[in-house]
Amino acid sequence: MDWARGRGWCGMNGGEPMRATDGFRVPLSDIEDRTRRVQAGLRRDGIDLALVVQNVDLYYLTGSIQQGHLLVPAEGESVYLVRKNLERARRESPLPSVRSMTGLGDLPSALRALGVGASATIGLELDVMPVNLYRRYVKLLPGCVLADCSPAIREARAVKTAFELELIREAGWQADLIYQEAARVLHEGMTEIELAAH
């Protein structure tokens, strides 16, 4: 019951469980594969670039969730613009292009640097984006057409890599250990907080 005693397993490393303290990172090959699938969806949907800000999607496409914006062009290399904790983002993400940004005002010049024109179609995660944030992008990118890139991202996320499948198996193993341990220690009169503490 090593895991149940708090060793914090987090994925596999050559067949051995890997702890979060071992420098766990999403492999670059996975990030590249995921990005290619998203880009195929962007091209299909006529979107020139996806502007990714939601934490789950940031992690999926960068391996980090530091506050910022990921620019995913329909063709070419992604750029991760980070507002907070740039050094941590660089440690966590295998992406070659992780840069600093000071605020939303940096986006137009970053888009131009990627060759994205003033009348481009920009994809936003409209399935989860708050209306107030959407309105800020409307003002910031007045000539652009803002479209929903959520379908392209969701479809890419539906396909699991070998790395992801191994993590799913590992999570199932951990959940099984939790239930085994709970059955062993749970007794009548025990409070939920006592069980959680254990």
JSON list of C-alpha atoms in Angstrom, two decimals:
[
{"chain": "A", "resi": 1, "resn": "MET", "atom": "CA", "xyz": [0.00, 0.00, 0.00]},
{"chain": "A", "resi": 2, "resn": "ASP", "atom": "CA", "xyz": [2.83, 2.42, -0.78]},
{"chain": "A", "resi": 3, "resn": "TRP", "atom": "CA", "xyz": [0.54, 4.71, -2.74]},
{"chain": "A", "resi": 4, "resn": "ALA", "atom": "CA", "xyz": [-2.02, 4.85, 0.07]},
{"chain": "A", "resi": 5, "resn": "ARG", "atom": "CA", "xyz": [0.74, 6.07, 2.38]},
{"chain": "A", "resi": 6, "resn": "GLY", "atom": "CA", "xyz": [1.20, 9.23, 0.34]},
{"chain": "A", "resi": 7, "resn": "ARG", "atom": "CA", "xyz": [4.02, 8.52, -2.09]},
{"chain": "A", "resi": 8, "resn": "GLY", "atom": "CA", "xyz": [2.02, 10.27, -4.83]},
{"chain": "A", "resi": 9, "resn": "TRP", "atom": "CA", "xyz": [2.48, 8.08, -7.92]},
{"chain": "A", "resi": 10, "resn": "CYS", "atom": "CA", "xyz": [2.04, 10.02, -11.15]},
{"chain": "A", "resi": 11, "resn": "GLY", "atom": "CA", "xyz": [2.39, 7.94, -14.33]},
{"chain": "A", "resi": 12, "resn": "MET", "atom": "CA", "xyz": [4.89, 5.35, -15.45]},
{"chain": "A", "resi": 13, "resn": "ASN", "atom": "CA", "xyz": [8.58, 5.66, -16.26]},
{"chain": "A", "resi": 14, "resn": "GLY", "atom": "CA", "xyz": [9.96, 2.61, -18.06]},
{"chain": "A", "resi": 15, "resn": "GLY", "atom": "CA", "xyz": [7.45, 0.32, -16.36]},
{"chain": "A", "resi": 16, "resn": "GLU", "atom": "CA", "xyz": [8.12, 1.79, -12.91]},
{"chain": "A", "resi": 17, "resn": "PRO", "atom": "CA", "xyz": [5.64, 4.15, -11.21]},
{"chain": "A", "resi": 18, "resn": "MET", "atom": "CA", "xyz": [6.84, 7.75, -11.43]},
{"chain": "A", "resi": 19, "resn": "ARG", "atom": "CA", "xyz": [6.32, 10.19, -8.57]},
{"chain": "A", "resi": 20, "resn": "ALA", "atom": "CA", "xyz": [5.29, 13.81, -9.20]},
{"chain": "A", "resi": 21, "resn": "THR", "atom": "CA", "xyz": [8.63, 14.84, -7.67]},
{"chain": "A", "resi": 22, "resn": "ASP", "atom": "CA", "xyz": [10.52, 12.97, -10.43]},
{"chain": "A", "resi": 23, "resn": "GLY", "atom": "CA", "xyz": [10.08, 15.90, -12.85]},
{"chain": "A", "resi": 24, "resn": "PHE", "atom": "CA", "xyz": [6.98, 14.48, -14.59]},
{"chain": "A", "resi": 25, "resn": "ARG", "atom": "CA", "xyz": [6.38, 16.14, -17.99]},
{"chain": "A", "resi": 26, "resn": "VAL", "atom": "CA", "xyz": [4.10, 15.50, -20.93]},
{"chain": "A", "resi": 27, "resn": "PRO", "atom": "CA", "xyz": [6.35, 14.19, -23.72]},
{"chain": "A", "resi": 28, "resn": "LEU", "atom": "CA", "xyz": [7.03, 16.55, -26.62]},
{"chain": "A", "resi": 29, "resn": "SER", "atom": "CA", "xyz": [5.91, 13.83, -29.04]},
{"chain": "A", "resi": 30, "resn": "ASP", "atom": "CA", "xyz": [2.46, 13.84, -27.40]},
{"chain": "A", "resi": 31, "resn": "ILE", "atom": "CA", "xyz": [2.23, 17.64, -27.54]},
{"chain": "A", "resi": 32, "resn": "GLU", "atom": "CA", "xyz": [3.21, 17.59, -31.22]},
{"chain": "A", "resi": 33, "resn": "ASP", "atom": "CA", "xyz": [0.71, 14.84, -32.04]},
{"chain": "A", "resi": 34, "resn": "ARG", "atom": "CA", "xyz": [-2.10, 16.65, -30.22]},
{"chain": "A", "resi": 35, "resn": "THR", "atom": "CA", "xyz": [-1.23, 19.93, -31.93]},
{"chain": "A", "resi": 36, "resn": "ARG", "atom": "CA", "xyz": [-1.25, 18.30, -35.39]},
{"chain": "A", "resi": 37, "resn": "ARG", "atom": "CA", "xyz": [-4.75, 16.93, -34.73]},
{"chain": "A", "resi": 38, "resn": "VAL", "atom": "CA", "xyz": [-6.02, 20.32, -33.55]},
{"chain": "A", "resi": 39, "resn": "GLN", "atom": "CA", "xyz": [-4.45, 22.01, -36.58]},
{"chain": "A", "resi": 40, "resn": "ALA", "atom": "CA", "xyz": [-6.17, 19.56, -38.93]},
{"chain": "A", "resi": 41, "resn": "GLY", "atom": "CA", "xyz": [-9.49, 20.53, -37.31]},
{"chain": "A", "resi": 42, "resn": "LEU", "atom": "CA", "xyz": [-8.68, 24.24, -37.63]},
{"chain": "A", "resi": 43, "resn": "ARG", "atom": "CA", "xyz": [-7.95, 23.88, -41.35]},
{"chain": "A", "resi": 44, "resn": "ARG", "atom": "CA", "xyz": [-11.15, 21.88, -41.86]},
{"chain": "A", "resi": 45, "resn": "ASP", "atom": "CA", "xyz": [-13.16, 24.59, -40.08]},
{"chain": "A", "resi": 46, "resn": "GLY", "atom": "CA", "xyz": [-11.49, 27.50, -41.91]},
{"chain": "A", "resi": 47, "resn": "ILE", "atom": "CA", "xyz": [-9.81, 28.89, -38.77]},
{"chain": "A", "resi": 48, "resn": "ASP", "atom": "CA", "xyz": [-6.42, 30.55, -39.20]},
{"chain": "A", "resi": 49, "resn": "LEU", "atom": "CA", "xyz": [-5.35, 30.35, -35.56]},
{"chain": "A", "resi": 50, "resn": "ALA", "atom": "CA", "xyz": [-6.69, 29.06, -32.24]},
{"chain": "A", "resi": 51, "resn": "LEU", "atom": "CA", "xyz": [-6.26, 31.31, -29.22]},
{"chain": "A", "resi": 52, "resn": "VAL", "atom": "CA", "xyz": [-6.25, 28.86, -26.29]},
{"chain": "A", "resi": 53, "resn": "VAL", "atom": "CA", "xyz": [-6.75, 30.15, -22.73]},
{"chain": "A", "resi": 54, "resn": "GLN", "atom": "CA", "xyz": [-8.71, 27.50, -20.80]},
{"chain": "A", "resi": 55, "resn": "ASN", "atom": "CA", "xyz": [-6.53, 25.61, -18.28]},
{"chain": "A", "resi": 56, "resn": "VAL", "atom": "CA", "xyz": [-7.50, 22.10, -19.42]},
{"chain": "A", "resi": 57, "resn": "ASP", "atom": "CA", "xyz": [-6.76, 22.92, -23.06]},
{"chain": "A", "resi": 58, "resn": "LEU", "atom": "CA", "xyz": [-3.57, 24.78, -22.13]},
{"chain": "A", "resi": 59, "resn": "TYR", "atom": "CA", "xyz": [-2.31, 21.73, -20.27]},
{"chain": "A", "resi": 60, "resn": "TYR", "atom": "CA", "xyz": [-3.35, 19.43, -23.12]},
{"chain": "A", "resi": 61, "resn": "LEU", "atom": "CA", "xyz": [-1.42, 21.45, -25.70]},
{"chain": "A", "resi": 62, "resn": "THR", "atom": "CA", "xyz": [1.51, 22.76, -23.62]},
{"chain": "A", "resi": 63, "resn": "GLY", "atom": "CA", "xyz": [2.03, 20.50, -20.60]},
{"chain": "A", "resi": 64, "resn": "SER", "atom": "CA", "xyz": [1.63, 23.54, -18.32]},
{"chain": "A", "resi": 65, "resn": "ILE", "atom": "CA", "xyz": [-1.19, 25.73, -17.05]},
{"chain": "A", "resi": 66, "resn": "GLN", "atom": "CA", "xyz": [0.63, 28.94, -16.33]},
{"chain": "A", "resi": 67, "resn": "GLN", "atom": "CA", "xyz": [-1.57, 31.96, -16.98]},
{"chain": "A", "resi": 68, "resn": "GLY", "atom": "CA", "xyz": [-1.33, 33.05, -20.59]},
{"chain": "A", "resi": 69, "resn": "HIS", "atom": "CA", "xyz": [-2.35, 32.35, -24.17]},
{"chain": "A", "resi": 70, "resn": "LEU", "atom": "CA", "xyz": [-1.36, 29.57, -26.51]},
{"chain": "A", "resi": 71, "resn": "LEU", "atom": "CA", "xyz": [-1.37, 30.59, -30.17]},
{"chain": "A", "resi": 72, "resn": "VAL", "atom": "CA", "xyz": [-1.93, 27.56, -32.40]},
{"chain": "A", "resi": 73, "resn": "PRO", "atom": "CA", "xyz": [-1.75, 28.48, -36.09]},
{"chain": "A", "resi": 74, "resn": "ALA", "atom": "CA", "xyz": [-3.46, 26.21, -38.59]},
{"chain": "A", "resi": 75, "resn": "GLU", "atom": "CA", "xyz": [0.03, 25.65, -40.02]},
{"chain": "A", "resi": 76, "resn": "GLY", "atom": "CA", "xyz": [3.34, 25.99, -38.20]},
{"chain": "A", "resi": 77, "resn": "GLU", "atom": "CA", "xyz": [4.65, 26.09, -34.65]},
{"chain": "A", "resi": 78, "resn": "SER", "atom": "CA", "xyz": [2.59, 27.06, -31.60]},
{"chain": "A", "resi": 79, "resn": "VAL", "atom": "CA", "xyz": [3.68, 29.92, -29.34]},
{"chain": "A", "resi": 80, "resn": "TYR", "atom": "CA", "xyz": [2.91, 29.91, -25.60]},
{"chain": "A", "resi": 81, "resn": "LEU", "atom": "CA", "xyz": [2.65, 33.48, -24.28]},
{"chain": "A", "resi": 82, "resn": "VAL", "atom": "CA", "xyz": [2.88, 33.42, -20.48]},
{"chain": "A", "resi": 83, "resn": "ARG", "atom": "CA", "xyz": [1.81, 36.24, -18.17]},
{"chain": "A", "resi": 84, "resn": "LYS", "atom": "CA", "xyz": [2.77, 34.65, -14.86]},
{"chain": "A", "resi": 85, "resn": "ASN", "atom": "CA", "xyz": [5.63, 32.34, -13.94]},
{"chain": "A", "resi": 86, "resn": "LEU", "atom": "CA", "xyz": [7.46, 32.14, -17.25]},
{"chain": "A", "resi": 87, "resn": "GLU", "atom": "CA", "xyz": [10.30, 30.06, -15.77]},
{"chain": "A", "resi": 88, "resn": "ARG", "atom": "CA", "xyz": [7.89, 27.45, -14.43]},
{"chain": "A", "resi": 89, "resn": "ALA", "atom": "CA", "xyz": [6.13, 27.29, -17.81]},
{"chain": "A", "resi": 90, "resn": "ARG", "atom": "CA", "xyz": [9.49, 26.68, -19.48]},
{"chain": "A", "resi": 91, "resn": "ARG", "atom": "CA", "xyz": [10.31, 23.92, -17.00]},
{"chain": "A", "resi": 92, "resn": "GLU", "atom": "CA", "xyz": [6.94, 22.22, -17.41]},
{"chain": "A", "resi": 93, "resn": "SER", "atom": "CA", "xyz": [6.33, 22.60, -21.14]},
{"chain": "A", "resi": 94, "resn": "PRO", "atom": "CA", "xyz": [8.40, 20.83, -23.79]},
{"chain": "A", "resi": 95, "resn": "LEU", "atom": "CA", "xyz": [7.32, 23.46, -26.36]},
{"chain": "A", "resi": 96, "resn": "PRO", "atom": "CA", "xyz": [10.30, 25.25, -27.92]},
{"chain": "A", "resi": 97, "resn": "SER", "atom": "CA", "xyz": [8.52, 28.63, -28.05]},
{"chain": "A", "resi": 98, "resn": "VAL", "atom": "CA", "xyz": [7.48, 29.78, -24.56]},
{"chain": "A", "resi": 99, "resn": "ARG", "atom": "CA", "xyz": [7.61, 33.58, -24.27]},
{"chain": "A", "resi": 100, "resn": "SER", "atom": "CA", "xyz": [6.65, 36.31, -21.86]},
{"chain": "A", "resi": 101, "resn": "MET", "atom": "CA", "xyz": [3.61, 38.56, -22.31]},
{"chain": "A", "resi": 102, "resn": "THR", "atom": "CA", "xyz": [2.62, 41.53, -20.16]},
{"chain": "A", "resi": 103, "resn": "GLY", "atom": "CA", "xyz": [-1.08, 41.62, -21.02]},
{"chain": "A", "resi": 104, "resn": "LEU", "atom": "CA", "xyz": [-3.76, 41.27, -23.68]},
{"chain": "A", "resi": 105, "resn": "GLY", "atom": "CA", "xyz": [-2.28, 44.24, -25.51]},
{"chain": "A", "resi": 106, "resn": "ASP", "atom": "CA", "xyz": [0.62, 42.01, -26.60]},
{"chain": "A", "resi": 107, "resn": "LEU", "atom": "CA", "xyz": [-1.66, 39.73, -28.65]},
{"chain": "A", "resi": 108, "resn": "PRO", "atom": "CA", "xyz": [-2.02, 41.77, -31.87]},
{"chain": "A", "resi": 109, "resn": "SER", "atom": "CA", "xyz": [1.76, 42.03, -32.35]},
{"chain": "A", "resi": 110, "resn": "ALA", "atom": "CA", "xyz": [2.22, 38.33, -31.48]},
{"chain": "A", "resi": 111, "resn": "LEU", "atom": "CA", "xyz": [-0.38, 37.43, -34.11]},
{"chain": "A", "resi": 112, "resn": "ARG", "atom": "CA", "xyz": [1.35, 39.62, -36.70]},
{"chain": "A", "resi": 113, "resn": "ALA", "atom": "CA", "xyz": [4.68, 37.93, -35.88]},
{"chain": "A", "resi": 114, "resn": "LEU", "atom": "CA", "xyz": [3.05, 34.60, -36.75]},
{"chain": "A", "resi": 115, "resn": "GLY", "atom": "CA", "xyz": [1.84, 36.02, -40.07]},
{"chain": "A", "resi": 116, "resn": "VAL", "atom": "CA", "xyz": [-1.80, 36.20, -38.97]},
{"chain": "A", "resi": 117, "resn": "GLY", "atom": "CA", "xyz": [-3.47, 39.11, -40.75]},
{"chain": "A", "resi": 118, "resn": "ALA", "atom": "CA", "xyz": [-5.81, 41.75, -39.31]},
{"chain": "A", "resi": 119, "resn": "SER", "atom": "CA", "xyz": [-8.83, 40.09, -40.96]},
{"chain": "A", "resi": 120, "resn": "ALA", "atom": "CA", "xyz": [-7.97, 36.50, -39.99]},
{"chain": "A", "resi": 121, "resn": "THR", "atom": "CA", "xyz": [-10.40, 34.00, -38.53]},
{"chain": "A", "resi": 122, "resn": "ILE", "atom": "CA", "xyz": [-9.38, 33.47, -34.89]},
{"chain": "A", "resi": 123, "resn": "GLY", "atom": "CA", "xyz": [-10.68, 30.46, -32.98]},
{"chain": "A", "resi": 124, "resn": "LEU", "atom": "CA", "xyz": [-11.75, 30.82, -29.35]},
{"chain": "A", "resi": 125, "resn": "GLU", "atom": "CA", "xyz": [-12.95, 28.15, -26.91]},
{"chain": "A", "resi": 126, "resn": "LEU", "atom": "CA", "xyz": [-16.52, 29.40, -27.06]},
{"chain": "A", "resi": 127, "resn": "ASP", "atom": "CA", "xyz": [-17.90, 26.34, -25.25]},
{"chain": "A", "resi": 128, "resn": "VAL", "atom": "CA", "xyz": [-16.31, 27.57, -22.00]},
{"chain": "A", "resi": 129, "resn": "MET", "atom": "CA", "xyz": [-15.25, 31.20, -22.52]},
{"chain": "A", "resi": 130, "resn": "PRO", "atom": "CA", "xyz": [-17.04, 33.80, -20.36]},
{"chain": "A", "resi": 131, "resn": "VAL", "atom": "CA", "xyz": [-18.95, 36.42, -22.35]},
{"chain": "A", "resi": 132, "resn": "ASN", "atom": "CA", "xyz": [-16.98, 39.29, -20.77]},
{"chain": "A", "resi": 133, "resn": "LEU", "atom": "CA", "xyz": [-13.69, 37.79, -21.93]},
{"chain": "A", "resi": 134, "resn": "TYR", "atom": "CA", "xyz": [-15.12, 37.21, -25.42]},
{"chain": "A", "resi": 135, "resn": "ARG", "atom": "CA", "xyz": [-16.11, 40.88, -25.57]},
{"chain": "A", "resi": 136, "resn": "ARG", "atom": "CA", "xyz": [-12.54, 41.89, -24.69]},
{"chain": "A", "resi": 137, "resn": "TYR", "atom": "CA", "xyz": [-11.24, 39.88, -27.64]},
{"chain": "A", "resi": 138, "resn": "VAL", "atom": "CA", "xyz": [-13.85, 41.49, -29.93]},
{"chain": "A", "resi": 139, "resn": "LYS", "atom": "CA", "xyz": [-12.46, 44.93, -28.98]},
{"chain": "A", "resi": 140, "resn": "LEU", "atom": "CA", "xyz": [-8.83, 43.81, -29.12]},
{"chain": "A", "resi": 141, "resn": "LEU", "atom": "CA", "xyz": [-9.12, 42.18, -32.58]},
{"chain": "A", "resi": 142, "resn": "PRO", "atom": "CA", "xyz": [-11.62, 44.43, -34.40]},
{"chain": "A", "resi": 143, "resn": "GLY", "atom": "CA", "xyz": [-10.93, 43.24, -37.95]},
{"chain": "A", "resi": 144, "resn": "CYS", "atom": "CA", "xyz": [-10.84, 39.55, -37.15]},
{"chain": "A", "resi": 145, "resn": "VAL", "atom": "CA", "xyz": [-13.63, 37.02, -37.45]},
{"chain": "A", "resi": 146, "resn": "LEU", "atom": "CA", "xyz": [-13.98, 35.21, -34.11]},
{"chain": "A", "resi": 147, "resn": "ALA", "atom": "CA", "xyz": [-15.04, 31.58, -34.49]},
{"chain": "A", "resi": 148, "resn": "ASP", "atom": "CA", "xyz": [-15.44, 28.55, -32.24]},
{"chain": "A", "resi": 149, "resn": "CYS", "atom": "CA", "xyz": [-12.37, 26.28, -32.18]},
{"chain": "A", "resi": 150, "resn": "SER", "atom": "CA", "xyz": [-13.84, 24.04, -29.46]},
{"chain": "A", "resi": 151, "resn": "PRO", "atom": "CA", "xyz": [-14.86, 21.25, -31.88]},
{"chain": "A", "resi": 152, "resn": "ALA", "atom": "CA", "xyz": [-11.30, 20.93, -33.21]},
{"chain": "A", "resi": 153, "resn": "ILE", "atom": "CA", "xyz": [-9.87, 20.74, -29.68]},
{"chain": "A", "resi": 154, "resn": "ARG", "atom": "CA", "xyz": [-12.54, 18.35, -28.36]},
{"chain": "A", "resi": 155, "resn": "GLU", "atom": "CA", "xyz": [-12.07, 15.99, -31.31]},
{"chain": "A", "resi": 156, "resn": "ALA", "atom": "CA", "xyz": [-8.30, 15.95, -30.79]},
{"chain": "A", "resi": 157, "resn": "ARG", "atom": "CA", "xyz": [-8.71, 15.28, -27.07]},
{"chain": "A", "resi": 158, "resn": "ALA", "atom": "CA", "xyz": [-10.99, 12.31, -27.80]},
{"chain": "A", "resi": 159, "resn": "VAL", "atom": "CA", "xyz": [-8.05, 10.39, -29.33]},
{"chain": "A", "resi": 160, "resn": "LYS", "atom": "CA", "xyz": [-5.74, 9.03, -26.61]},
{"chain": "A", "resi": 161, "resn": "THR", "atom": "CA", "xyz": [-2.01, 8.44, -27.06]},
{"chain": "A", "resi": 162, "resn": "ALA", "atom": "CA", "xyz": [-0.13, 5.52, -25.51]},
{"chain": "A", "resi": 163, "resn": "PHE", "atom": "CA", "xyz": [1.12, 7.92, -22.81]},
{"chain": "A", "resi": 164, "resn": "GLU", "atom": "CA", "xyz": [-2.44, 9.00, -21.96]},
{"chain": "A", "resi": 165, "resn": "LEU", "atom": "CA", "xyz": [-3.71, 5.41, -21.95]},
{"chain": "A", "resi": 166, "resn": "GLU", "atom": "CA", "xyz": [-0.96, 4.49, -19.49]},
{"chain": "A", "resi": 167, "resn": "LEU", "atom": "CA", "xyz": [-1.99, 7.36, -17.22]},
{"chain": "A", "resi": 168, "resn": "ILE", "atom": "CA", "xyz": [-5.63, 6.22, -17.40]},
{"chain": "A", "resi": 169, "resn": "ARG", "atom": "CA", "xyz": [-4.55, 2.68, -16.39]},
{"chain": "A", "resi": 170, "resn": "GLU", "atom": "CA", "xyz": [-2.47, 4.17, -13.56]},
{"chain": "A", "resi": 171, "resn": "ALA", "atom": "CA", "xyz": [-5.44, 6.24, -12.35]},
{"chain": "A", "resi": 172, "resn": "GLY", "atom": "CA", "xyz": [-7.62, 3.12, -12.35]},
{"chain": "A", "resi": 173, "resn": "TRP", "atom": "CA", "xyz": [-4.98, 1.28, -10.32]},
{"chain": "A", "resi": 174, "resn": "GLN", "atom": "CA", "xyz": [-4.84, 4.15, -7.81]},
{"chain": "A", "resi": 175, "resn": "ALA", "atom": "CA", "xyz": [-8.65, 4.27, -7.52]},
{"chain": "A", "resi": 176, "resn": "ASP", "atom": "CA", "xyz": [-8.69, 0.51, -6.88]},
{"chain": "A", "resi": 177, "resn": "LEU", "atom": "CA", "xyz": [-6.12, 0.96, -4.09]},
{"chain": "A", "resi": 178, "resn": "ILE", "atom": "CA", "xyz": [-8.21, 3.70, -2.51]},
{"chain": "A", "resi": 179, "resn": "TYR", "atom": "CA", "xyz": [-11.29, 1.48, -2.35]},
{"chain": "A", "resi": 180, "resn": "GLN", "atom": "CA", "xyz": [-9.27, -1.45, -0.98]},
{"chain": "A", "resi": 181, "resn": "GLU", "atom": "CA", "xyz": [-7.78, 0.78, 1.72]},
{"chain": "A", "resi": 182, "resn": "ALA", "atom": "CA", "xyz": [-11.16, 2.35, 2.53]},
{"chain": "A", "resi": 183, "resn": "ALA", "atom": "CA", "xyz": [-12.70, -1.10, 2.97]},
{"chain": "A", "resi": 184, "resn": "ARG", "atom": "CA", "xyz": [-9.84, -2.04, 5.29]},
{"chain": "A", "resi": 185, "resn": "VAL", "atom": "CA", "xyz": [-9.96, 1.01, 7.59]},
{"chain": "A", "resi": 186, "resn": "LEU", "atom": "CA", "xyz": [-13.59, 2.14, 7.47]},
{"chain": "A", "resi": 187, "resn": "HIS", "atom": "CA", "xyz": [-15.56, 1.25, 10.58]},
{"chain": "A", "resi": 188, "resn": "GLU", "atom": "CA", "xyz": [-18.85, 2.18, 12.17]},
{"chain": "A", "resi": 189, "resn": "GLY", "atom": "CA", "xyz": [-18.72, 5.56, 13.85]},
{"chain": "A", "resi": 190, "resn": "MET", "atom": "CA", "xyz": [-15.77, 6.82, 11.78]},
{"chain": "A", "resi": 191, "resn": "THR", "atom": "CA", "xyz": [-16.27, 10.39, 10.53]},
{"chain": "A", "resi": 192, "resn": "GLU", "atom": "CA", "xyz": [-15.69, 11.43, 6.93]},
{"chain": "A", "resi": 193, "resn": "ILE", "atom": "CA", "xyz": [-12.85, 13.71, 8.01]},
{"chain": "A", "resi": 194, "resn": "GLU", "atom": "CA", "xyz": [-11.12, 10.82, 9.82]},
{"chain": "A", "resi": 195, "resn": "LEU", "atom": "CA", "xyz": [-11.39, 8.69, 6.70]},
{"chain": "A", "resi": 196, "resn": "ALA", "atom": "CA", "xyz": [-10.10, 11.54, 4.52]},
{"chain": "A", "resi": 197, "resn": "ALA", "atom": "CA", "xyz": [-7.19, 12.13, 6.90]},
{"chain": "A", "resi": 198, "resn": "HIS", "atom": "CA", "xyz": [-6.25, 8.47, 6.71]}
]
